[in-house]
Amino acid sequence: MDYDSKLAGHLQEIPRSGIRDFFELVIGRDDVISLGVGEPDFSTPWQIREAAIASLEKGETSYTSNLGLLTLREEVCRYVEDFFNVSYQGDGECLITVGVSEALDLALRALLNPGDEVIFHEPCYVSYSPSIAMAHGVPVSVATKKEDGFSLRPSELEKVITEKTKVLMLNFPTNPTGAVLSDEDLEGIAALCVKHDLIVLTDEIYSELRYDGKKHVSIATLPGMKERTILMHGFSKAFAMTGFRLGFACAPKPLIEAMMKIHQYGILCAPITGQVAALEALKAGEPVYREMKKAYHERRDYLVRRLNEMGIECHSPGGAFYVFPDISKFGLTSHEFAMKLLEKEKVAAVPGTAFGESGEGFLRCCYATGNEKLKLAMDALERFVKTL
Ligand code: PLP
């Protein structure tokens, strides 16, 4: 059968994830040190696992409300108010989803008509551009620069806004650069969103992992923004709960209702065990991730120091768990550099181009990896660059 003629045309134009391609080379090789996958090396804290186990023991194995357990939605709103300083109603303005991934997909599908333009800052999380295209939107990227600490400058954003722009996607702290926004940039971006009547999808998944004693500020808290923002957050990163597949979206009621329509027909509800675990995570709050965050902070400082000492320029990222060193001076493309590093020193790091063209010349190293492995990886990288 000619399967190509059977598959949806717009899907065929979407490339496979650059991360996947790279990691298929590494899967099953235990001789490789991986700085690749953006996943905590810690197991979910015991207190959270215990709540999930107890729930299973009680026989809680049913569907929940499509929106998610009301107790969880109310706890989410309490947490969001405490942590982000913006208030939502658990009953109507909150939807429990299968990770931030589902929240993102729902938001895009709920908002976009074919041809609507969606702006996002690049380098960015691998799913943004394909998710926009799969929702029949037009992805429009704004390149962020090393000189700006990979922040999104309002002046650069304004250049790509057109009459067709409907949505701006934000992710600070950013995967893959660890970038954060200054108050000034955040205010400038918010002013443009109001001026051009844009909806903002803000992916806050790394917001607890903000370092140097600084606190994350969400765009939803700025004047005029809550009404035009879908705040998306999840449990995968700070709470080390990737496998539970739990996230949420908070937004004005009409937006949540539209997302809910797609969610209820496509997914029904997020898994109940994950919801119970998420409830425990929120009740526990900061103490339950404090030690993991401290470890990430120390590892960031270690990697940035080692990289700069070996002559690789690397800014100190304000958040998330990635460093994004500049390897352009070695005269190899990001892909060539990553492949050679893997071949010669058995260290896997992701070529910057997996996160968009503007990632050329960079490498993403995830430091959600044990200290010993990080040291071995840095020693190996140091040996490798001496040969170039
Ligand atoms: N958003 C960003 C920026 C990410 O880096 C990731 C995972 O790496 C996700 C969303 C996916 O999150 P979840 O596990 O909640 O679906």
mmCIF file of C-alpha atoms and ligand atoms in Angstrom:
data_model
loop_
_atom_site.group_PDB
_atom_site.id
_atom_site.type_symbol
_atom_site.label_atom_id
_atom_site.label_comp_id
_atom_site.label_asym_id
_atom_site.label_seq_id
_atom_site.Cartn_x
_atom_site.Cartn_y
_atom_site.Cartn_z
ATOM 1 C CA MET A 1 0.000 0.000 0.000
ATOM 2 C CA ASP A 2 1.119 3.552 -0.655
ATOM 3 C CA TYR A 3 0.940 4.699 2.973
ATOM 4 C CA ASP A 4 2.208 8.178 2.159
ATOM 5 C CA SER A 5 -0.952 8.881 0.189
ATOM 6 C CA LYS A 6 -3.032 7.721 3.168
ATOM 7 C CA LEU A 7 -1.305 9.831 5.827
ATOM 8 C CA ALA A 8 -2.297 13.430 6.555
ATOM 9 C CA GLY A 9 -0.281 15.773 4.353
ATOM 10 C CA HIS A 10 0.595 18.295 7.070
ATOM 11 C CA LEU A 11 2.025 15.490 9.205
ATOM 12 C CA GLN A 12 4.411 14.351 6.516
ATOM 13 C CA GLU A 13 6.024 17.762 6.435
ATOM 14 C CA ILE A 14 6.860 17.609 10.143
ATOM 15 C CA PRO A 15 10.365 16.228 10.786
ATOM 16 C CA ARG A 16 11.098 13.643 13.466
ATOM 17 C CA SER A 17 12.503 14.999 16.710
ATOM 18 C CA GLY A 18 16.250 15.688 16.460
ATOM 19 C CA ILE A 19 16.659 14.446 20.024
ATOM 20 C CA ARG A 20 15.077 11.094 19.196
ATOM 21 C CA ASP A 21 17.300 10.590 16.168
ATOM 22 C CA PHE A 22 20.369 11.291 18.232
ATOM 23 C CA PHE A 23 19.341 9.103 21.142
ATOM 24 C CA GLU A 24 18.490 6.133 19.068
ATOM 25 C CA LEU A 25 22.248 5.926 18.547
ATOM 26 C CA VAL A 26 22.782 5.767 22.308
ATOM 27 C CA ILE A 27 19.935 3.517 23.502
ATOM 28 C CA GLY A 28 21.139 0.274 25.040
ATOM 29 C CA ARG A 29 24.786 1.435 25.267
ATOM 30 C CA ASP A 30 25.825 1.416 28.904
ATOM 31 C CA ASP A 31 29.358 2.509 27.993
ATOM 32 C CA VAL A 32 28.027 6.012 27.196
ATOM 33 C CA ILE A 33 27.640 8.886 29.693
ATOM 34 C CA SER A 34 24.485 10.680 28.716
ATOM 35 C CA LEU A 35 23.960 14.390 29.293
ATOM 36 C CA GLY A 36 21.077 14.042 26.931
ATOM 37 C CA VAL A 37 17.607 13.375 28.190
ATOM 38 C CA GLY A 38 15.960 16.236 30.092
ATOM 39 C CA GLU A 39 14.782 14.089 32.937
ATOM 40 C CA PRO A 40 15.656 14.208 36.662
ATOM 41 C CA ASP A 41 18.110 11.531 37.760
ATOM 42 C CA PHE A 42 16.232 11.396 41.082
ATOM 43 C CA SER A 43 13.297 9.089 41.688
ATOM 44 C CA THR A 44 10.035 10.730 42.692
ATOM 45 C CA PRO A 45 10.292 11.607 46.423
ATOM 46 C CA TRP A 46 9.141 8.701 48.604
ATOM 47 C CA GLN A 47 6.307 10.652 50.238
ATOM 48 C CA ILE A 48 4.709 11.138 46.797
ATOM 49 C CA ARG A 49 5.248 7.518 45.724
ATOM 50 C CA GLU A 50 3.749 6.380 49.017
ATOM 51 C CA ALA A 51 0.580 8.409 48.393
ATOM 52 C CA ALA A 52 0.263 6.779 44.966
ATOM 53 C CA ILE A 53 0.764 3.302 46.442
ATOM 54 C CA ALA A 54 -1.789 3.941 49.211
ATOM 55 C CA SER A 55 -4.305 5.122 46.629
ATOM 56 C CA LEU A 56 -3.846 1.920 44.617
ATOM 57 C CA GLU A 57 -4.164 -0.149 47.786
ATOM 58 C CA LYS A 58 -7.479 1.548 48.491
ATOM 59 C CA GLY A 59 -8.622 0.478 45.048
ATOM 60 C CA GLU A 60 -8.783 3.981 43.581
ATOM 61 C CA THR A 61 -8.564 2.885 39.981
ATOM 62 C CA SER A 62 -11.499 4.659 38.330
ATOM 63 C CA TYR A 63 -11.943 7.580 35.940
ATOM 64 C CA THR A 64 -12.180 10.980 37.605
ATOM 65 C CA SER A 65 -14.093 14.059 36.540
ATOM 66 C CA ASN A 66 -12.925 15.035 33.041
ATOM 67 C CA LEU A 67 -11.455 18.201 34.524
ATOM 68 C CA GLY A 68 -9.544 16.204 37.160
ATOM 69 C CA LEU A 69 -10.265 15.614 40.870
ATOM 70 C CA LEU A 70 -11.791 18.754 42.358
ATOM 71 C CA THR A 71 -9.541 18.408 45.435
ATOM 72 C CA LEU A 72 -6.516 18.466 43.134
ATOM 73 C CA ARG A 73 -7.797 21.426 41.125
ATOM 74 C CA GLU A 74 -8.374 23.360 44.326
ATOM 75 C CA GLU A 75 -4.904 22.452 45.584
ATOM 76 C CA VAL A 76 -3.419 23.469 42.218
ATOM 77 C CA CYS A 77 -5.068 26.884 42.511
ATOM 78 C CA ARG A 78 -3.829 27.304 46.075
ATOM 79 C CA TYR A 79 -0.295 26.409 44.947
ATOM 80 C CA VAL A 80 -0.478 28.680 41.901
ATOM 81 C CA GLU A 81 -1.643 31.572 44.080
ATOM 82 C CA ASP A 82 1.170 30.978 46.606
ATOM 83 C CA PHE A 83 3.928 30.303 44.116
ATOM 84 C CA PHE A 84 2.997 32.440 41.097
ATOM 85 C CA ASN A 85 0.896 35.042 42.886
ATOM 86 C CA VAL A 86 -2.074 34.781 40.541
ATOM 87 C CA SER A 87 -5.479 33.441 41.550
ATOM 88 C CA TYR A 88 -7.784 31.046 39.705
ATOM 89 C CA GLN A 89 -10.928 29.122 40.666
ATOM 90 C CA GLY A 90 -10.490 25.349 40.952
ATOM 91 C CA ASP A 91 -14.012 24.959 39.653
ATOM 92 C CA GLY A 92 -13.900 26.390 36.124
ATOM 93 C CA GLU A 93 -10.452 27.911 35.614
ATOM 94 C CA CYS A 94 -8.269 24.820 35.977
ATOM 95 C CA LEU A 95 -7.869 21.634 33.957
ATOM 96 C CA ILE A 96 -5.728 18.645 34.965
ATOM 97 C CA THR A 97 -3.852 17.254 31.960
ATOM 98 C CA VAL A 98 -1.489 14.485 30.932
ATOM 99 C CA GLY A 99 1.640 16.554 31.467
ATOM 100 C CA VAL A 100 2.363 20.008 30.130
ATOM 101 C CA SER A 101 2.590 18.236 26.768
ATOM 102 C CA GLU A 102 -1.151 17.678 26.659
ATOM 103 C CA ALA A 103 -1.938 21.139 28.016
ATOM 104 C CA LEU A 104 0.130 22.668 25.210
ATOM 105 C CA ASP A 105 -1.530 20.598 22.545
ATOM 106 C CA LEU A 106 -5.030 21.360 23.868
ATOM 107 C CA ALA A 107 -4.322 25.072 24.073
ATOM 108 C CA LEU A 108 -3.048 25.235 20.500
ATOM 109 C CA ARG A 109 -5.905 23.152 19.112
ATOM 110 C CA ALA A 110 -8.459 25.180 21.056
ATOM 111 C CA LEU A 111 -7.132 28.508 19.782
ATOM 112 C CA LEU A 112 -5.904 28.110 16.228
ATOM 113 C CA ASN A 113 -7.678 28.410 12.926
ATOM 114 C CA PRO A 114 -5.661 27.255 9.902
ATOM 115 C CA GLY A 115 -3.109 29.915 9.026
ATOM 116 C CA ASP A 116 -2.996 31.635 12.428
ATOM 117 C CA GLU A 117 0.569 32.514 13.347
ATOM 118 C CA VAL A 118 2.158 31.464 16.630
ATOM 119 C CA ILE A 119 5.393 33.082 17.762
ATOM 120 C CA PHE A 120 7.896 31.259 19.942
ATOM 121 C CA HIS A 121 11.456 32.009 21.021
ATOM 122 C CA GLU A 122 14.187 29.746 19.735
ATOM 123 C CA PRO A 123 16.233 27.649 20.651
ATOM 124 C CA CYS A 124 13.236 26.027 22.282
ATOM 125 C CA TYR A 125 11.700 22.773 23.440
ATOM 126 C CA VAL A 126 11.525 20.369 20.505
ATOM 127 C CA SER A 127 7.757 19.996 20.470
ATOM 128 C CA TYR A 128 6.744 23.643 20.010
ATOM 129 C CA SER A 129 7.041 24.052 16.265
ATOM 130 C CA PRO A 130 5.588 20.599 15.389
ATOM 131 C CA SER A 131 2.712 21.066 17.865
ATOM 132 C CA ILE A 132 1.797 24.373 16.220
ATOM 133 C CA ALA A 133 1.913 22.774 12.775
ATOM 134 C CA MET A 134 -0.160 19.787 13.937
ATOM 135 C CA ALA A 135 -2.805 22.261 15.139
ATOM 136 C CA HIS A 136 -2.748 23.798 11.606
ATOM 137 C CA GLY A 137 -1.048 26.962 12.795
ATOM 138 C CA VAL A 138 1.988 28.642 11.305
ATOM 139 C CA PRO A 139 5.118 28.490 13.524
ATOM 140 C CA VAL A 140 7.075 31.760 13.617
ATOM 141 C CA SER A 141 10.347 31.671 15.520
ATOM 142 C CA VAL A 142 12.340 34.533 17.036
ATOM 143 C CA ALA A 143 16.001 33.684 17.475
ATOM 144 C CA THR A 144 17.399 34.539 20.906
ATOM 145 C CA LYS A 145 21.100 35.269 21.309
ATOM 146 C CA LYS A 146 23.919 34.214 23.565
ATOM 147 C CA GLU A 147 24.852 37.908 24.053
ATOM 148 C CA ASP A 148 21.374 38.477 25.566
ATOM 149 C CA GLY A 149 21.605 35.367 27.760
ATOM 150 C CA PHE A 150 18.995 33.855 25.371
ATOM 151 C CA SER A 151 16.336 36.196 26.749
ATOM 152 C CA LEU A 152 13.511 37.294 24.445
ATOM 153 C CA ARG A 153 13.955 40.969 23.641
ATOM 154 C CA PRO A 154 10.664 42.854 23.086
ATOM 155 C CA SER A 155 12.226 44.687 20.099
ATOM 156 C CA GLU A 156 12.979 41.330 18.401
ATOM 157 C CA LEU A 157 9.504 40.036 19.192
ATOM 158 C CA GLU A 158 7.821 43.087 17.705
ATOM 159 C CA LYS A 159 9.603 42.554 14.379
ATOM 160 C CA VAL A 160 7.756 39.267 13.738
ATOM 161 C CA ILE A 161 4.261 40.268 14.887
ATOM 162 C CA THR A 162 1.853 40.473 11.939
ATOM 163 C CA GLU A 163 -1.905 40.791 11.482
ATOM 164 C CA LYS A 164 -2.064 36.996 11.556
ATOM 165 C CA THR A 165 -0.301 36.575 14.884
ATOM 166 C CA LYS A 166 -2.664 35.100 17.438
ATOM 167 C CA VAL A 167 -0.495 33.446 20.060
ATOM 168 C CA LEU A 168 2.862 33.932 21.774
ATOM 169 C CA MET A 169 4.464 30.940 23.455
ATOM 170 C CA LEU A 170 6.874 31.524 26.316
ATOM 171 C CA ASN A 171 9.087 29.138 28.243
ATOM 172 C CA PHE A 172 11.270 30.735 30.917
ATOM 173 C CA PRO A 173 13.394 29.204 32.402
ATOM 174 C CA THR A 174 13.998 27.771 28.963
ATOM 175 C CA ASN A 175 14.746 24.314 27.707
ATOM 176 C CA PRO A 176 17.478 24.108 26.254
ATOM 177 C CA THR A 177 19.290 27.314 27.284
ATOM 178 C CA GLY A 178 18.255 27.736 30.934
ATOM 179 C CA ALA A 179 17.496 31.382 30.086
ATOM 180 C CA VAL A 180 15.378 33.595 32.320
ATOM 181 C CA LEU A 181 13.696 36.926 31.594
ATOM 182 C CA SER A 182 14.579 40.235 33.234
ATOM 183 C CA ASP A 183 11.674 42.249 34.677
ATOM 184 C CA GLU A 184 12.214 44.812 31.947
ATOM 185 C CA ASP A 185 11.952 42.272 29.112
ATOM 186 C CA LEU A 186 8.940 40.651 30.728
ATOM 187 C CA GLU A 187 7.173 43.993 31.004
ATOM 188 C CA GLY A 188 8.051 44.884 27.402
ATOM 189 C CA ILE A 189 6.722 41.546 26.144
ATOM 190 C CA ALA A 190 3.496 41.928 28.152
ATOM 191 C CA ALA A 191 2.956 45.419 26.749
ATOM 192 C CA LEU A 192 3.291 44.051 23.190
ATOM 193 C CA CYS A 193 0.797 41.263 23.935
ATOM 194 C CA VAL A 194 -1.743 43.824 25.128
ATOM 195 C CA LYS A 195 -1.031 46.166 22.224
ATOM 196 C CA HIS A 196 -1.439 43.418 19.613
ATOM 197 C CA ASP A 197 -4.185 41.537 21.464
ATOM 198 C CA LEU A 198 -2.235 38.273 21.662
ATOM 199 C CA ILE A 199 -2.986 35.198 23.728
ATOM 200 C CA VAL A 200 0.026 33.924 25.691
ATOM 201 C CA LEU A 201 0.746 30.277 26.379
ATOM 202 C CA THR A 202 3.281 30.235 29.161
ATOM 203 C CA ASP A 203 5.035 26.927 29.826
ATOM 204 C CA GLU A 204 6.156 27.275 33.433
ATOM 205 C CA ILE A 205 7.512 23.739 33.796
ATOM 206 C CA TYR A 206 10.931 24.834 35.146
ATOM 207 C CA SER A 207 9.684 27.711 37.299
ATOM 208 C CA GLU A 208 10.662 26.159 40.658
ATOM 209 C CA LEU A 209 14.172 25.526 39.303
ATOM 210 C CA ARG A 210 15.270 29.169 39.420
ATOM 211 C CA TYR A 211 18.704 29.678 40.975
ATOM 212 C CA ASP A 212 20.848 32.319 42.674
ATOM 213 C CA GLY A 213 18.126 33.043 45.237
ATOM 214 C CA LYS A 214 15.883 34.576 42.568
ATOM 215 C CA LYS A 215 12.170 33.885 42.290
ATOM 216 C CA HIS A 216 10.406 33.211 39.021
ATOM 217 C CA VAL A 217 7.846 35.768 37.826
ATOM 218 C CA SER A 218 5.085 34.588 35.507
ATOM 219 C CA ILE A 219 3.780 36.867 32.776
ATOM 220 C CA ALA A 220 0.263 36.040 34.031
ATOM 221 C CA THR A 221 0.865 38.340 37.021
ATOM 222 C CA LEU A 222 1.476 41.479 34.944
ATOM 223 C CA PRO A 223 -1.304 44.039 34.442
ATOM 224 C CA GLY A 224 -3.747 43.060 31.688
ATOM 225 C CA MET A 225 -2.166 39.619 31.249
ATOM 226 C CA LYS A 226 -4.227 37.142 33.268
ATOM 227 C CA GLU A 227 -7.206 37.502 30.923
ATOM 228 C CA ARG A 228 -5.036 36.619 27.896
ATOM 229 C CA THR A 229 -2.764 33.962 29.409
ATOM 230 C CA ILE A 230 -2.951 30.186 29.669
ATOM 231 C CA LEU A 231 -0.568 29.214 32.459
ATOM 232 C CA MET A 232 0.683 25.658 32.015
ATOM 233 C CA HIS A 233 2.674 23.790 34.585
ATOM 234 C CA GLY A 234 3.463 20.230 35.573
ATOM 235 C CA PHE A 235 5.097 17.839 37.964
ATOM 236 C CA SER A 236 7.760 16.275 35.739
ATOM 237 C CA LYS A 237 10.751 18.443 36.565
ATOM 238 C CA ALA A 238 10.910 19.952 40.082
ATOM 239 C CA PHE A 239 8.964 17.050 41.598
ATOM 240 C CA ALA A 240 10.796 14.428 39.492
ATOM 241 C CA MET A 241 7.508 12.884 38.342
ATOM 242 C CA THR A 242 7.993 12.453 34.580
ATOM 243 C CA GLY A 243 6.448 8.965 34.530
ATOM 244 C CA PHE A 244 3.295 10.067 36.337
ATOM 245 C CA ARG A 245 2.398 12.205 33.304
ATOM 246 C CA LEU A 246 0.658 14.963 35.221
ATOM 247 C CA GLY A 247 0.238 18.634 34.476
ATOM 248 C CA PHE A 248 -2.364 21.388 34.460
ATOM 249 C CA ALA A 249 -3.557 24.533 32.779
ATOM 250 C CA CYS A 250 -5.025 27.580 34.517
ATOM 251 C CA ALA A 251 -6.822 30.205 32.450
ATOM 252 C CA PRO A 252 -10.051 32.190 32.140
ATOM 253 C CA LYS A 253 -13.126 29.952 32.027
ATOM 254 C CA PRO A 254 -13.947 30.198 28.294
ATOM 255 C CA LEU A 255 -10.416 29.068 27.409
ATOM 256 C CA ILE A 256 -10.474 26.152 29.882
ATOM 257 C CA GLU A 257 -13.903 25.125 28.556
ATOM 258 C CA ALA A 258 -12.608 25.048 24.986
ATOM 259 C CA MET A 259 -9.554 22.989 26.006
ATOM 260 C CA MET A 260 -11.800 20.720 28.053
ATOM 261 C CA LYS A 261 -13.890 19.854 24.965
ATOM 262 C CA ILE A 262 -10.858 18.401 23.228
ATOM 263 C CA HIS A 263 -9.555 16.766 26.402
ATOM 264 C CA GLN A 264 -12.833 15.024 27.272
ATOM 265 C CA TYR A 265 -13.220 13.429 23.857
ATOM 266 C CA GLY A 266 -9.575 12.582 23.353
ATOM 267 C CA ILE A 267 -8.295 11.657 26.817
ATOM 268 C CA LEU A 268 -11.311 11.501 29.196
ATOM 269 C CA CYS A 269 -9.199 12.386 32.221
ATOM 270 C CA ALA A 270 -5.638 12.234 33.531
ATOM 271 C CA PRO A 271 -4.828 8.977 35.350
ATOM 272 C CA ILE A 272 -6.158 8.905 38.904
ATOM 273 C CA THR A 273 -2.968 7.529 40.504
ATOM 274 C CA GLY A 274 -0.978 10.393 39.038
ATOM 275 C CA GLN A 275 -3.579 12.863 40.273
ATOM 276 C CA VAL A 276 -3.348 11.537 43.829
ATOM 277 C CA ALA A 277 0.451 11.703 43.646
ATOM 278 C CA ALA A 278 0.289 15.270 42.325
ATOM 279 C CA LEU A 279 -1.988 16.265 45.197
ATOM 280 C CA GLU A 280 0.618 14.992 47.662
ATOM 281 C CA ALA A 281 3.398 16.797 45.769
ATOM 282 C CA LEU A 282 1.593 20.134 46.012
ATOM 283 C CA LYS A 283 0.747 19.675 49.668
ATOM 284 C CA ALA A 284 4.402 18.874 50.397
ATOM 285 C CA GLY A 285 5.613 21.821 48.303
ATOM 286 C CA GLU A 286 9.152 23.208 48.365
ATOM 287 C CA PRO A 287 10.626 20.957 51.132
ATOM 288 C CA VAL A 288 10.075 17.913 48.958
ATOM 289 C CA TYR A 289 12.235 19.228 46.086
ATOM 290 C CA ARG A 290 14.663 21.416 48.082
ATOM 291 C CA GLU A 291 17.536 18.917 48.079
ATOM 292 C CA MET A 292 17.176 18.128 44.364
ATOM 293 C CA LYS A 293 17.175 21.823 43.537
ATOM 294 C CA LYS A 294 20.277 22.371 45.657
ATOM 295 C CA ALA A 295 22.019 19.540 43.798
ATOM 296 C CA TYR A 296 21.082 21.037 40.392
ATOM 297 C CA HIS A 297 22.330 24.440 41.498
ATOM 298 C CA GLU A 298 25.718 23.010 42.529
ATOM 299 C CA ARG A 299 25.984 20.980 39.334
ATOM 300 C CA ARG A 300 25.234 24.047 37.224
ATOM 301 C CA ASP A 301 28.037 25.955 38.938
ATOM 302 C CA TYR A 302 30.398 23.004 38.468
ATOM 303 C CA LEU A 303 29.630 22.611 34.739
ATOM 304 C CA VAL A 304 29.847 26.313 33.954
ATOM 305 C CA ARG A 305 33.200 26.524 35.762
ATOM 306 C CA ARG A 306 34.646 23.438 34.059
ATOM 307 C CA LEU A 307 33.450 24.513 30.606
ATOM 308 C CA ASN A 308 34.853 28.011 30.921
ATOM 309 C CA GLU A 309 38.141 26.677 32.324
ATOM 310 C CA MET A 310 38.586 24.430 29.289
ATOM 311 C CA GLY A 311 38.029 27.414 27.012
ATOM 312 C CA ILE A 312 34.409 26.747 26.062
ATOM 313 C CA GLU A 313 32.282 29.837 26.533
ATOM 314 C CA CYS A 314 29.181 29.134 28.591
ATOM 315 C CA HIS A 315 26.831 31.622 30.248
ATOM 316 C CA SER A 316 25.535 30.702 33.684
ATOM 317 C CA PRO A 317 21.866 29.865 33.123
ATOM 318 C CA GLY A 318 19.393 31.222 35.670
ATOM 319 C CA GLY A 319 17.163 28.158 35.700
ATOM 320 C CA ALA A 320 16.090 24.682 34.504
ATOM 321 C CA PHE A 321 18.764 21.947 34.379
ATOM 322 C CA TYR A 322 20.651 22.584 31.153
ATOM 323 C CA VAL A 323 23.787 24.420 30.099
ATOM 324 C CA PHE A 324 24.160 25.552 26.506
ATOM 325 C CA PRO A 325 27.856 26.070 25.779
ATOM 326 C CA ASP A 326 29.117 27.765 22.617
ATOM 327 C CA ILE A 327 31.232 25.275 20.658
ATOM 328 C CA SER A 328 31.320 27.291 17.415
ATOM 329 C CA LYS A 329 35.039 28.143 17.685
ATOM 330 C CA PHE A 330 36.008 24.521 17.024
ATOM 331 C CA GLY A 331 34.935 24.747 13.384
ATOM 332 C CA LEU A 332 32.500 21.838 13.526
ATOM 333 C CA THR A 333 28.727 21.983 13.226
ATOM 334 C CA SER A 334 26.807 21.149 16.401
ATOM 335 C CA HIS A 335 25.873 17.814 14.909
ATOM 336 C CA GLU A 336 29.455 16.964 13.915
ATOM 337 C CA PHE A 337 30.725 18.004 17.335
ATOM 338 C CA ALA A 338 28.135 15.872 19.165
ATOM 339 C CA MET A 339 28.734 12.841 16.918
ATOM 340 C CA LYS A 340 32.525 13.040 17.297
ATOM 341 C CA LEU A 341 32.267 13.496 21.056
ATOM 342 C CA LEU A 342 30.090 10.413 21.213
ATOM 343 C CA GLU A 343 32.366 8.410 18.954
ATOM 344 C CA LYS A 344 35.673 9.390 20.595
ATOM 345 C CA GLU A 345 34.765 9.889 24.256
ATOM 346 C CA LYS A 346 31.399 8.146 24.611
ATOM 347 C CA VAL A 347 29.686 11.249 25.962
ATOM 348 C CA ALA A 348 26.232 12.063 24.615
ATOM 349 C CA ALA A 349 25.075 15.676 24.517
ATOM 350 C CA VAL A 350 22.419 17.060 22.189
ATOM 351 C CA PRO A 351 23.379 19.206 19.176
ATOM 352 C CA GLY A 352 21.932 22.712 19.607
ATOM 353 C CA THR A 353 20.197 22.435 16.238
ATOM 354 C CA ALA A 354 17.774 19.855 17.687
ATOM 355 C CA PHE A 355 16.148 22.950 19.259
ATOM 356 C CA GLY A 356 15.970 25.017 16.085
ATOM 357 C CA GLU A 357 18.368 26.521 13.562
ATOM 358 C CA SER A 358 19.462 29.213 15.990
ATOM 359 C CA GLY A 359 20.970 26.449 18.142
ATOM 360 C CA GLU A 360 23.767 25.983 15.587
ATOM 361 C CA GLY A 361 27.146 26.366 17.261
ATOM 362 C CA PHE A 362 25.846 25.148 20.651
ATOM 363 C CA LEU A 363 25.477 21.931 22.568
ATOM 364 C CA ARG A 364 22.859 21.121 25.201
ATOM 365 C CA CYS A 365 24.184 19.347 28.279
ATOM 366 C CA CYS A 366 21.614 18.287 30.848
ATOM 367 C CA TYR A 367 22.920 18.234 34.402
ATOM 368 C CA ALA A 368 20.127 16.115 35.829
ATOM 369 C CA THR A 369 22.886 13.498 36.045
ATOM 370 C CA GLY A 370 24.916 12.271 39.035
ATOM 371 C CA ASN A 371 28.018 14.251 40.113
ATOM 372 C CA GLU A 372 30.456 11.457 39.333
ATOM 373 C CA LYS A 373 29.156 11.082 35.807
ATOM 374 C CA LEU A 374 29.269 14.832 35.307
ATOM 375 C CA LYS A 375 32.927 14.886 36.330
ATOM 376 C CA LEU A 376 33.776 12.013 33.986
ATOM 377 C CA ALA A 377 31.872 13.747 31.174
ATOM 378 C CA MET A 378 33.706 17.041 31.729
ATOM 379 C CA ASP A 379 37.105 15.267 31.845
ATOM 380 C CA ALA A 380 36.221 13.522 28.590
ATOM 381 C CA LEU A 381 35.046 16.748 26.943
ATOM 382 C CA GLU A 382 38.264 18.470 28.016
ATOM 383 C CA ARG A 383 40.347 15.679 26.433
ATOM 384 C CA PHE A 384 38.202 15.862 23.311
ATOM 385 C CA VAL A 385 38.476 19.605 22.729
ATOM 386 C CA LYS A 386 42.276 19.426 23.114
ATOM 387 C CA THR A 387 42.312 17.233 20.006
ATOM 388 C CA LEU A 388 40.419 19.747 17.875
HETATM 389 N N1 PLP B 1 7.830 21.830 28.239
HETATM 390 C C1 PLP B 1 9.166 21.875 28.286
HETATM 391 C C2 PLP B 1 9.856 23.177 28.101
HETATM 392 C C3 PLP B 1 9.912 20.705 28.502
HETATM 393 O O1 PLP B 1 11.250 20.777 28.560
HETATM 394 C C4 PLP B 1 9.233 19.470 28.644
HETATM 395 C C5 PLP B 1 9.985 18.221 28.828
HETATM 396 O O2 PLP B 1 11.177 18.139 28.661
HETATM 397 C C6 PLP B 1 7.828 19.475 28.587
HETATM 398 C C7 PLP B 1 7.165 20.669 28.390
HETATM 399 C C8 PLP B 1 7.040 18.214 28.742
HETATM 400 O O3 PLP B 1 6.527 18.160 30.034
HETATM 401 P P1 PLP B 1 5.566 17.041 30.581
HETATM 402 O O4 PLP B 1 6.400 15.907 31.069
HETATM 403 O O5 PLP B 1 4.830 17.725 31.709
HETATM 404 O O6 PLP B 1 4.645 16.639 29.478
#
